[in-house]
Amino acid sequence: MSVNTIAVFDSGIGGLTVVRELFALLPHERIVYFGDTARVPYGSRSTDIIRRYAREDTELLLQQRPSLIVVACGTVSAVALDVVQETAGGIDVIGMIPAASAEALATTKNGRIGIIGTEATIGSNAYGAEILAYAAGRQIETFSQACPLFVPIAEEGWQDHPAAKLIAEEYLAPLVEVGVDTLILGCTHYPVLRSVIQSVMGPDVTLVNPGAASAKVVQRRVTPSSDTPEHLLMVSDIPRKFQSVGERFLGYELPPVRRVVYKEAWVVA
Ligand code: DGL
């Protein structure tokens, strides 16, 4: 049986939160990962730029002949999923939003769902629209909050630093105030900060990890193989930090991380 190549990308380390779930559910499939560490963060940039990055990232991954592409980035899933689909031709593309929205709807009891994400994701209202489209007449309210500083904290590996707690308290106070009982971690970097987010929200709030929800969708689409695959990890800047923070987060050694370079030319706009 031939091995499946599952291509996964994000702006940086955040997509590893999705890879962790994929390794657990599909240990025999080959994972090709790209973290665009030279251009992180995506979430504070304009839609035009994010869409260009999404196309270029997809082109890189297509060189590896994937059977499926996982957009392990909430921001690209929110504002550029169509670009990835178009660039990928007929290859199946799985974004982060549908499965996490469905899980939040299945989880909430009081109908108050919080969504945290990058500025681009929150500005797009992609999660809010998806949730309300599937609310099926239920009384559901969504409350959104952009948390841009969570991304550099996760990239820095500062999840246990006191600064993470202070910043989380500041960002999450409005969501605590309105009493959400379910919170979507709408940026794939945020599960790195899961314990600090849970401690600020309190034990009664259920956190939804889009990576875990979406990995189950990937599992349903893939016919499992029984191989011992050689994974490939690529980044667009110096691999050292990605490797060490990634290993700390995943709790195991990563294969050597390769650096890729995008050859582009400047054009006056
Ligand atoms: N991890 C990404 C996301 O899920 C991108 C964060 C960023 O680069 O701003 O949105």
PDB file of C-alpha atoms and ligand atoms in Angstrom:
ATOM      1  CA  MET A   1       0.000   0.000   0.000  1.00  0.00           C
ATOM      2  CA  SER A   2       1.447   3.396  -0.906  1.00  0.00           C
ATOM      3  CA  VAL A   3       2.110   5.925   1.803  1.00  0.00           C
ATOM      4  CA  ASN A   4       0.069   9.122   1.911  1.00  0.00           C
ATOM      5  CA  THR A   5       1.888  12.429   2.018  1.00  0.00           C
ATOM      6  CA  ILE A   6      -0.003  14.910   4.133  1.00  0.00           C
ATOM      7  CA  ALA A   7       1.226  18.447   3.535  1.00  0.00           C
ATOM      8  CA  VAL A   8       0.745  20.869   6.407  1.00  0.00           C
ATOM      9  CA  PHE A   9       1.620  24.551   6.620  1.00  0.00           C
ATOM     10  CA  ASP A  10       1.481  27.520   8.925  1.00  0.00           C
ATOM     11  CA  SER A  11       3.318  30.810   9.371  1.00  0.00           C
ATOM     12  CA  GLY A  12       5.559  29.209  11.973  1.00  0.00           C
ATOM     13  CA  ILE A  13       5.483  26.826  14.859  1.00  0.00           C
ATOM     14  CA  GLY A  14       1.687  26.914  15.363  1.00  0.00           C
ATOM     15  CA  GLY A  15       0.956  24.221  12.815  1.00  0.00           C
ATOM     16  CA  LEU A  16       2.896  21.748  14.951  1.00  0.00           C
ATOM     17  CA  THR A  17      -0.146  21.737  17.238  1.00  0.00           C
ATOM     18  CA  VAL A  18      -1.958  20.163  14.286  1.00  0.00           C
ATOM     19  CA  VAL A  19       0.969  17.868  13.411  1.00  0.00           C
ATOM     20  CA  ARG A  20       0.929  16.535  16.972  1.00  0.00           C
ATOM     21  CA  GLU A  21      -2.682  15.417  16.483  1.00  0.00           C
ATOM     22  CA  LEU A  22      -1.908  13.950  13.044  1.00  0.00           C
ATOM     23  CA  PHE A  23       1.050  11.962  14.398  1.00  0.00           C
ATOM     24  CA  ALA A  24      -1.251  10.496  17.053  1.00  0.00           C
ATOM     25  CA  LEU A  25      -4.100   9.593  14.677  1.00  0.00           C
ATOM     26  CA  LEU A  26      -2.118   8.697  11.541  1.00  0.00           C
ATOM     27  CA  PRO A  27       1.347   7.518  12.670  1.00  0.00           C
ATOM     28  CA  HIS A  28       2.163   5.809   9.359  1.00  0.00           C
ATOM     29  CA  GLU A  29       1.529   8.671   6.970  1.00  0.00           C
ATOM     30  CA  ARG A  30       4.297  10.921   5.742  1.00  0.00           C
ATOM     31  CA  ILE A  31       4.018  14.487   7.003  1.00  0.00           C
ATOM     32  CA  VAL A  32       5.587  17.324   5.044  1.00  0.00           C
ATOM     33  CA  TYR A  33       5.507  20.504   7.095  1.00  0.00           C
ATOM     34  CA  PHE A  34       6.286  24.068   6.158  1.00  0.00           C
ATOM     35  CA  GLY A  35       6.566  26.843   8.745  1.00  0.00           C
ATOM     36  CA  ASP A  36       7.040  30.224   7.091  1.00  0.00           C
ATOM     37  CA  THR A  37       9.218  31.528   9.906  1.00  0.00           C
ATOM     38  CA  ALA A  38      10.784  34.257   7.758  1.00  0.00           C
ATOM     39  CA  ARG A  39       7.384  35.907   7.330  1.00  0.00           C
ATOM     40  CA  VAL A  40       5.603  35.141  10.610  1.00  0.00           C
ATOM     41  CA  PRO A  41       3.251  36.627  11.782  1.00  0.00           C
ATOM     42  CA  TYR A  42       0.604  36.413   9.091  1.00  0.00           C
ATOM     43  CA  GLY A  43      -2.297  37.518  11.239  1.00  0.00           C
ATOM     44  CA  SER A  44      -1.428  41.221  11.453  1.00  0.00           C
ATOM     45  CA  ARG A  45      -0.932  41.603   7.693  1.00  0.00           C
ATOM     46  CA  SER A  46      -3.291  42.683   4.933  1.00  0.00           C
ATOM     47  CA  THR A  47      -5.510  40.143   3.204  1.00  0.00           C
ATOM     48  CA  ASP A  48      -3.598  40.665  -0.080  1.00  0.00           C
ATOM     49  CA  ILE A  49      -0.297  39.720   1.515  1.00  0.00           C
ATOM     50  CA  ILE A  50      -1.740  36.701   3.355  1.00  0.00           C
ATOM     51  CA  ARG A  51      -3.286  35.446   0.111  1.00  0.00           C
ATOM     52  CA  ARG A  52       0.037  35.765  -1.707  1.00  0.00           C
ATOM     53  CA  TYR A  53       1.850  33.902   1.061  1.00  0.00           C
ATOM     54  CA  ALA A  54      -0.838  31.194   0.990  1.00  0.00           C
ATOM     55  CA  ARG A  55      -0.298  30.667  -2.734  1.00  0.00           C
ATOM     56  CA  GLU A  56       3.491  30.529  -2.419  1.00  0.00           C
ATOM     57  CA  ASP A  57       3.325  28.132   0.543  1.00  0.00           C
ATOM     58  CA  THR A  58       1.000  25.843  -1.397  1.00  0.00           C
ATOM     59  CA  GLU A  59       3.329  25.894  -4.422  1.00  0.00           C
ATOM     60  CA  LEU A  60       6.205  24.761  -2.211  1.00  0.00           C
ATOM     61  CA  LEU A  61       4.183  21.883  -0.765  1.00  0.00           C
ATOM     62  CA  LEU A  62       2.941  20.749  -4.179  1.00  0.00           C
ATOM     63  CA  GLN A  63       6.573  19.897  -5.042  1.00  0.00           C
ATOM     64  CA  GLN A  64       6.230  17.046  -2.533  1.00  0.00           C
ATOM     65  CA  ARG A  65       3.201  15.569  -4.351  1.00  0.00           C
ATOM     66  CA  PRO A  66       0.852  15.522  -1.366  1.00  0.00           C
ATOM     67  CA  SER A  67      -2.374  13.532  -1.313  1.00  0.00           C
ATOM     68  CA  LEU A  68      -3.940  16.143   0.919  1.00  0.00           C
ATOM     69  CA  ILE A  69      -3.120  19.653   2.173  1.00  0.00           C
ATOM     70  CA  VAL A  70      -3.905  20.750   5.717  1.00  0.00           C
ATOM     71  CA  VAL A  71      -4.030  24.506   6.201  1.00  0.00           C
ATOM     72  CA  ALA A  72      -2.799  24.456   9.797  1.00  0.00           C
ATOM     73  CA  CYS A  73      -3.186  28.203  10.069  1.00  0.00           C
ATOM     74  CA  GLY A  74      -6.373  29.854  11.266  1.00  0.00           C
ATOM     75  CA  THR A  75      -5.520  33.046   9.410  1.00  0.00           C
ATOM     76  CA  VAL A  76      -5.057  31.403   6.005  1.00  0.00           C
ATOM     77  CA  SER A  77      -8.133  29.239   6.662  1.00  0.00           C
ATOM     78  CA  ALA A  78     -10.123  32.418   7.348  1.00  0.00           C
ATOM     79  CA  VAL A  79      -9.009  34.662   4.490  1.00  0.00           C
ATOM     80  CA  ALA A  80      -7.256  32.554   1.830  1.00  0.00           C
ATOM     81  CA  LEU A  81      -8.622  29.009   1.794  1.00  0.00           C
ATOM     82  CA  ASP A  82      -9.914  29.552  -1.746  1.00  0.00           C
ATOM     83  CA  VAL A  83      -6.399  30.527  -2.892  1.00  0.00           C
ATOM     84  CA  VAL A  84      -4.987  27.289  -1.493  1.00  0.00           C
ATOM     85  CA  GLN A  85      -7.773  25.280  -3.155  1.00  0.00           C
ATOM     86  CA  GLU A  86      -7.250  27.003  -6.485  1.00  0.00           C
ATOM     87  CA  THR A  87      -3.454  26.554  -6.366  1.00  0.00           C
ATOM     88  CA  ALA A  88      -3.767  22.921  -5.280  1.00  0.00           C
ATOM     89  CA  GLY A  89      -5.836  21.963  -8.335  1.00  0.00           C
ATOM     90  CA  GLY A  90      -7.898  18.914  -7.454  1.00  0.00           C
ATOM     91  CA  ILE A  91      -6.054  18.017  -4.223  1.00  0.00           C
ATOM     92  CA  ASP A  92      -8.184  17.873  -1.096  1.00  0.00           C
ATOM     93  CA  VAL A  93      -7.629  20.903   1.185  1.00  0.00           C
ATOM     94  CA  ILE A  94      -8.667  20.935   4.831  1.00  0.00           C
ATOM     95  CA  GLY A  95      -8.873  24.198   6.761  1.00  0.00           C
ATOM     96  CA  MET A  96      -9.314  24.768  10.475  1.00  0.00           C
ATOM     97  CA  ILE A  97     -12.718  26.437  10.679  1.00  0.00           C
ATOM     98  CA  PRO A  98     -15.551  23.946   9.949  1.00  0.00           C
ATOM     99  CA  ALA A  99     -14.565  21.160  12.362  1.00  0.00           C
ATOM    100  CA  ALA A 100     -13.779  23.531  15.246  1.00  0.00           C
ATOM    101  CA  SER A 101     -17.033  25.433  14.735  1.00  0.00           C
ATOM    102  CA  ALA A 102     -19.025  22.187  14.762  1.00  0.00           C
ATOM    103  CA  GLU A 103     -17.258  21.066  17.927  1.00  0.00           C
ATOM    104  CA  ALA A 104     -17.969  24.395  19.655  1.00  0.00           C
ATOM    105  CA  LEU A 105     -21.654  24.131  18.741  1.00  0.00           C
ATOM    106  CA  ALA A 106     -21.776  20.576  20.093  1.00  0.00           C
ATOM    107  CA  THR A 107     -20.036  21.647  23.303  1.00  0.00           C
ATOM    108  CA  THR A 108     -21.743  24.860  24.370  1.00  0.00           C
ATOM    109  CA  LYS A 109     -24.564  24.617  26.873  1.00  0.00           C
ATOM    110  CA  ASN A 110     -25.282  28.295  27.462  1.00  0.00           C
ATOM    111  CA  GLY A 111     -24.972  29.237  23.749  1.00  0.00           C
ATOM    112  CA  ARG A 112     -22.108  31.681  24.422  1.00  0.00           C
ATOM    113  CA  ILE A 113     -19.082  30.818  22.319  1.00  0.00           C
ATOM    114  CA  GLY A 114     -15.832  32.776  22.498  1.00  0.00           C
ATOM    115  CA  ILE A 115     -13.411  32.934  19.578  1.00  0.00           C
ATOM    116  CA  ILE A 116      -9.822  34.089  19.876  1.00  0.00           C
ATOM    117  CA  GLY A 117      -7.518  34.450  16.902  1.00  0.00           C
ATOM    118  CA  THR A 118      -5.282  36.785  14.966  1.00  0.00           C
ATOM    119  CA  GLU A 119      -6.456  40.228  13.866  1.00  0.00           C
ATOM    120  CA  ALA A 120      -7.052  38.928  10.327  1.00  0.00           C
ATOM    121  CA  THR A 121      -9.078  35.926  11.513  1.00  0.00           C
ATOM    122  CA  ILE A 122     -11.206  37.930  13.921  1.00  0.00           C
ATOM    123  CA  GLY A 123     -11.632  40.750  11.371  1.00  0.00           C
ATOM    124  CA  SER A 124     -12.895  38.249   8.778  1.00  0.00           C
ATOM    125  CA  ASN A 125     -15.633  36.905  11.112  1.00  0.00           C
ATOM    126  CA  ALA A 126     -15.099  33.526   9.409  1.00  0.00           C
ATOM    127  CA  TYR A 127     -15.675  31.583  12.638  1.00  0.00           C
ATOM    128  CA  GLY A 128     -18.717  33.635  13.659  1.00  0.00           C
ATOM    129  CA  ALA A 129     -20.322  33.180  10.230  1.00  0.00           C
ATOM    130  CA  GLU A 130     -19.658  29.420  10.175  1.00  0.00           C
ATOM    131  CA  ILE A 131     -21.076  28.955  13.674  1.00  0.00           C
ATOM    132  CA  LEU A 132     -24.208  30.960  12.979  1.00  0.00           C
ATOM    133  CA  ALA A 133     -24.739  29.144   9.650  1.00  0.00           C
ATOM    134  CA  TYR A 134     -24.891  25.814  11.488  1.00  0.00           C
ATOM    135  CA  ALA A 135     -26.668  26.997  14.645  1.00  0.00           C
ATOM    136  CA  ALA A 136     -29.884  25.458  13.282  1.00  0.00           C
ATOM    137  CA  GLY A 137     -32.268  27.814  15.057  1.00  0.00           C
ATOM    138  CA  ARG A 138     -30.503  27.584  18.427  1.00  0.00           C
ATOM    139  CA  GLN A 139     -29.924  30.770  20.401  1.00  0.00           C
ATOM    140  CA  ILE A 140     -26.152  31.156  19.871  1.00  0.00           C
ATOM    141  CA  GLU A 141     -24.039  34.234  20.497  1.00  0.00           C
ATOM    142  CA  THR A 142     -20.367  34.570  19.545  1.00  0.00           C
ATOM    143  CA  PHE A 143     -17.818  36.861  21.196  1.00  0.00           C
ATOM    144  CA  SER A 144     -14.488  37.489  19.478  1.00  0.00           C
ATOM    145  CA  GLN A 145     -11.151  38.762  20.631  1.00  0.00           C
ATOM    146  CA  ALA A 146      -7.918  39.202  18.676  1.00  0.00           C
ATOM    147  CA  CYS A 147      -4.825  38.194  20.678  1.00  0.00           C
ATOM    148  CA  PRO A 148      -1.871  39.129  18.433  1.00  0.00           C
ATOM    149  CA  LEU A 149       0.810  38.925  21.138  1.00  0.00           C
ATOM    150  CA  PHE A 150       0.083  35.234  21.733  1.00  0.00           C
ATOM    151  CA  VAL A 151       1.897  34.362  18.478  1.00  0.00           C
ATOM    152  CA  PRO A 152       5.352  35.781  19.388  1.00  0.00           C
ATOM    153  CA  ILE A 153       4.991  34.347  22.911  1.00  0.00           C
ATOM    154  CA  ALA A 154       4.423  30.879  21.430  1.00  0.00           C
ATOM    155  CA  GLU A 155       7.246  31.293  18.882  1.00  0.00           C
ATOM    156  CA  GLU A 156       9.531  32.328  21.735  1.00  0.00           C
ATOM    157  CA  GLY A 157       8.566  29.264  23.807  1.00  0.00           C
ATOM    158  CA  TRP A 158       7.388  31.559  26.637  1.00  0.00           C
ATOM    159  CA  GLN A 159       4.216  29.674  27.530  1.00  0.00           C
ATOM    160  CA  ASP A 160       5.261  29.402  31.199  1.00  0.00           C
ATOM    161  CA  HIS A 161       6.610  32.946  31.500  1.00  0.00           C
ATOM    162  CA  PRO A 162       4.721  35.356  33.811  1.00  0.00           C
ATOM    163  CA  ALA A 163       4.303  37.699  30.802  1.00  0.00           C
ATOM    164  CA  ALA A 164       2.078  35.101  29.146  1.00  0.00           C
ATOM    165  CA  LYS A 165      -0.280  35.147  32.138  1.00  0.00           C
ATOM    166  CA  LEU A 166      -0.463  38.962  32.262  1.00  0.00           C
ATOM    167  CA  ILE A 167      -1.171  39.253  28.544  1.00  0.00           C
ATOM    168  CA  ALA A 168      -3.740  36.449  28.662  1.00  0.00           C
ATOM    169  CA  GLU A 169      -5.565  38.171  31.529  1.00  0.00           C
ATOM    170  CA  GLU A 170      -5.720  41.392  29.539  1.00  0.00           C
ATOM    171  CA  TYR A 171      -6.992  39.791  26.315  1.00  0.00           C
ATOM    172  CA  LEU A 172      -9.401  37.310  27.874  1.00  0.00           C
ATOM    173  CA  ALA A 173     -11.068  39.559  30.492  1.00  0.00           C
ATOM    174  CA  PRO A 174     -13.963  40.565  28.160  1.00  0.00           C
ATOM    175  CA  LEU A 175     -14.711  36.897  27.375  1.00  0.00           C
ATOM    176  CA  VAL A 176     -14.678  35.952  31.056  1.00  0.00           C
ATOM    177  CA  GLU A 177     -16.942  38.943  31.693  1.00  0.00           C
ATOM    178  CA  VAL A 178     -19.643  37.818  29.212  1.00  0.00           C
ATOM    179  CA  GLY A 179     -19.549  34.232  30.518  1.00  0.00           C
ATOM    180  CA  VAL A 180     -18.637  32.173  27.462  1.00  0.00           C
ATOM    181  CA  ASP A 181     -18.673  28.454  28.323  1.00  0.00           C
ATOM    182  CA  THR A 182     -16.742  27.391  25.192  1.00  0.00           C
ATOM    183  CA  LEU A 183     -13.678  29.047  23.695  1.00  0.00           C
ATOM    184  CA  ILE A 184     -12.253  28.307  20.247  1.00  0.00           C
ATOM    185  CA  LEU A 185      -8.465  28.644  20.103  1.00  0.00           C
ATOM    186  CA  GLY A 186      -8.828  30.068  16.604  1.00  0.00           C
ATOM    187  CA  CYS A 187      -5.112  30.398  15.883  1.00  0.00           C
ATOM    188  CA  THR A 188      -3.011  27.251  15.737  1.00  0.00           C
ATOM    189  CA  HIS A 189      -0.306  28.876  17.867  1.00  0.00           C
ATOM    190  CA  TYR A 190      -2.671  29.181  20.828  1.00  0.00           C
ATOM    191  CA  PRO A 191      -2.774  25.522  21.971  1.00  0.00           C
ATOM    192  CA  VAL A 192       0.887  26.079  22.940  1.00  0.00           C
ATOM    193  CA  LEU A 193      -0.537  28.480  25.579  1.00  0.00           C
ATOM    194  CA  ARG A 194      -3.402  26.177  26.471  1.00  0.00           C
ATOM    195  CA  SER A 195      -2.688  25.891  30.198  1.00  0.00           C
ATOM    196  CA  VAL A 196      -2.374  29.645  30.776  1.00  0.00           C
ATOM    197  CA  ILE A 197      -5.545  30.297  28.729  1.00  0.00           C
ATOM    198  CA  GLN A 198      -7.426  27.629  30.719  1.00  0.00           C
ATOM    199  CA  SER A 199      -6.227  29.074  34.024  1.00  0.00           C
ATOM    200  CA  VAL A 200      -7.475  32.553  33.075  1.00  0.00           C
ATOM    201  CA  MET A 201     -10.826  31.331  31.647  1.00  0.00           C
ATOM    202  CA  GLY A 202     -11.441  28.984  34.593  1.00  0.00           C
ATOM    203  CA  PRO A 203     -12.005  25.227  34.729  1.00  0.00           C
ATOM    204  CA  ASP A 204     -15.635  25.354  33.555  1.00  0.00           C
ATOM    205  CA  VAL A 205     -14.830  26.772  30.130  1.00  0.00           C
ATOM    206  CA  THR A 206     -14.175  24.157  27.427  1.00  0.00           C
ATOM    207  CA  LEU A 207     -11.324  25.013  25.063  1.00  0.00           C
ATOM    208  CA  VAL A 208     -11.741  23.850  21.459  1.00  0.00           C
ATOM    209  CA  ASN A 209      -8.500  23.065  19.607  1.00  0.00           C
ATOM    210  CA  PRO A 210      -9.123  23.376  15.841  1.00  0.00           C
ATOM    211  CA  GLY A 211      -6.070  21.229  15.118  1.00  0.00           C
ATOM    212  CA  ALA A 212      -7.483  18.279  17.037  1.00  0.00           C
ATOM    213  CA  ALA A 213     -10.938  18.703  15.502  1.00  0.00           C
ATOM    214  CA  SER A 214      -9.520  18.999  11.970  1.00  0.00           C
ATOM    215  CA  ALA A 215      -7.107  16.063  12.382  1.00  0.00           C
ATOM    216  CA  LYS A 216     -10.174  13.823  12.830  1.00  0.00           C
ATOM    217  CA  VAL A 217     -11.464  15.085   9.474  1.00  0.00           C
ATOM    218  CA  VAL A 218      -8.083  14.235   7.894  1.00  0.00           C
ATOM    219  CA  GLN A 219      -8.248  10.762   9.433  1.00  0.00           C
ATOM    220  CA  ARG A 220     -11.620  10.127   7.782  1.00  0.00           C
ATOM    221  CA  ARG A 221     -10.277  11.182   4.357  1.00  0.00           C
ATOM    222  CA  VAL A 222      -7.116   9.049   4.383  1.00  0.00           C
ATOM    223  CA  THR A 223      -6.814   5.318   3.809  1.00  0.00           C
ATOM    224  CA  PRO A 224      -4.183   4.428   6.423  1.00  0.00           C
ATOM    225  CA  SER A 225      -0.931   2.806   5.349  1.00  0.00           C
ATOM    226  CA  SER A 226       1.461   0.735   7.436  1.00  0.00           C
ATOM    227  CA  ASP A 227       4.729   2.352   6.478  1.00  0.00           C
ATOM    228  CA  THR A 228       7.484   3.920   8.569  1.00  0.00           C
ATOM    229  CA  PRO A 229       7.546   7.227   6.764  1.00  0.00           C
ATOM    230  CA  GLU A 230      10.310   9.795   6.565  1.00  0.00           C
ATOM    231  CA  HIS A 231       8.812  13.120   7.505  1.00  0.00           C
ATOM    232  CA  LEU A 232      10.073  16.379   6.067  1.00  0.00           C
ATOM    233  CA  LEU A 233      10.074  19.640   8.013  1.00  0.00           C
ATOM    234  CA  MET A 234      10.888  22.910   6.294  1.00  0.00           C
ATOM    235  CA  VAL A 235      11.132  26.505   7.472  1.00  0.00           C
ATOM    236  CA  SER A 236      11.974  29.717   5.650  1.00  0.00           C
ATOM    237  CA  ASP A 237      14.427  31.100   8.232  1.00  0.00           C
ATOM    238  CA  ILE A 238      17.114  29.686  10.539  1.00  0.00           C
ATOM    239  CA  PRO A 239      15.796  26.280  11.728  1.00  0.00           C
ATOM    240  CA  ARG A 240      17.475  26.264  15.168  1.00  0.00           C
ATOM    241  CA  LYS A 241      14.753  27.976  17.201  1.00  0.00           C
ATOM    242  CA  PHE A 242      11.925  26.215  15.400  1.00  0.00           C
ATOM    243  CA  GLN A 243      13.634  22.910  16.123  1.00  0.00           C
ATOM    244  CA  SER A 244      14.177  23.562  19.839  1.00  0.00           C
ATOM    245  CA  VAL A 245      10.803  25.186  20.605  1.00  0.00           C
ATOM    246  CA  GLY A 246       9.063  22.568  18.461  1.00  0.00           C
ATOM    247  CA  GLU A 247      10.747  19.697  20.265  1.00  0.00           C
ATOM    248  CA  ARG A 248       9.889  21.205  23.630  1.00  0.00           C
ATOM    249  CA  PHE A 249       6.260  21.549  22.596  1.00  0.00           C
ATOM    250  CA  LEU A 250       5.922  18.111  21.007  1.00  0.00           C
ATOM    251  CA  GLY A 251       7.988  16.376  23.683  1.00  0.00           C
ATOM    252  CA  TYR A 252      10.123  14.427  21.227  1.00  0.00           C
ATOM    253  CA  GLU A 253      12.976  14.864  18.828  1.00  0.00           C
ATOM    254  CA  LEU A 254      12.149  16.237  15.396  1.00  0.00           C
ATOM    255  CA  PRO A 255      13.910  15.091  12.252  1.00  0.00           C
ATOM    256  CA  PRO A 256      16.402  17.728  11.044  1.00  0.00           C
ATOM    257  CA  VAL A 257      14.550  20.822   9.891  1.00  0.00           C
ATOM    258  CA  ARG A 258      15.477  22.032   6.378  1.00  0.00           C
ATOM    259  CA  ARG A 259      15.604  25.650   5.306  1.00  0.00           C
ATOM    260  CA  VAL A 260      13.941  26.741   2.074  1.00  0.00           C
ATOM    261  CA  VAL A 261      14.406  30.027   0.244  1.00  0.00           C
ATOM    262  CA  TYR A 262      11.839  31.823  -1.869  1.00  0.00           C
ATOM    263  CA  LYS A 263      13.448  33.495  -4.884  1.00  0.00           C
ATOM    264  CA  GLU A 264      11.400  36.563  -5.573  1.00  0.00           C
ATOM    265  CA  ALA A 265      11.915  39.981  -7.160  1.00  0.00           C
ATOM    266  CA  TRP A 266      10.688  43.368  -5.978  1.00  0.00           C
ATOM    267  CA  VAL A 267       8.254  45.239  -8.176  1.00  0.00           C
ATOM    268  CA  VAL A 268       7.095  48.809  -7.488  1.00  0.00           C
ATOM    269  CA  ALA A 269       3.357  48.594  -6.767  1.00  0.00           C
TER     270      ALA A 269
HETATM  271  N1  DGL B   1      -0.886  30.127  13.446  1.00  0.00           N
HETATM  272  C1  DGL B   1      -1.536  31.024  12.566  1.00  0.00           C
HETATM  273  C2  DGL B   1      -3.005  31.065  12.757  1.00  0.00           C
HETATM  274  O1  DGL B   1      -3.542  30.028  13.073  1.00  0.00           O
HETATM  275  C3  DGL B   1      -0.871  32.312  12.231  1.00  0.00           C
HETATM  276  C4  DGL B   1      -0.466  33.220  13.322  1.00  0.00           C
HETATM  277  C5  DGL B   1       0.268  34.388  12.706  1.00  0.00           C
HETATM  278  O2  DGL B   1       1.194  34.145  11.948  1.00  0.00           O
HETATM  279  O3  DGL B   1      -0.122  35.521  12.976  1.00  0.00           O
HETATM  280  O4  DGL B   1      -3.659  32.056  12.574  1.00  0.00           O
END
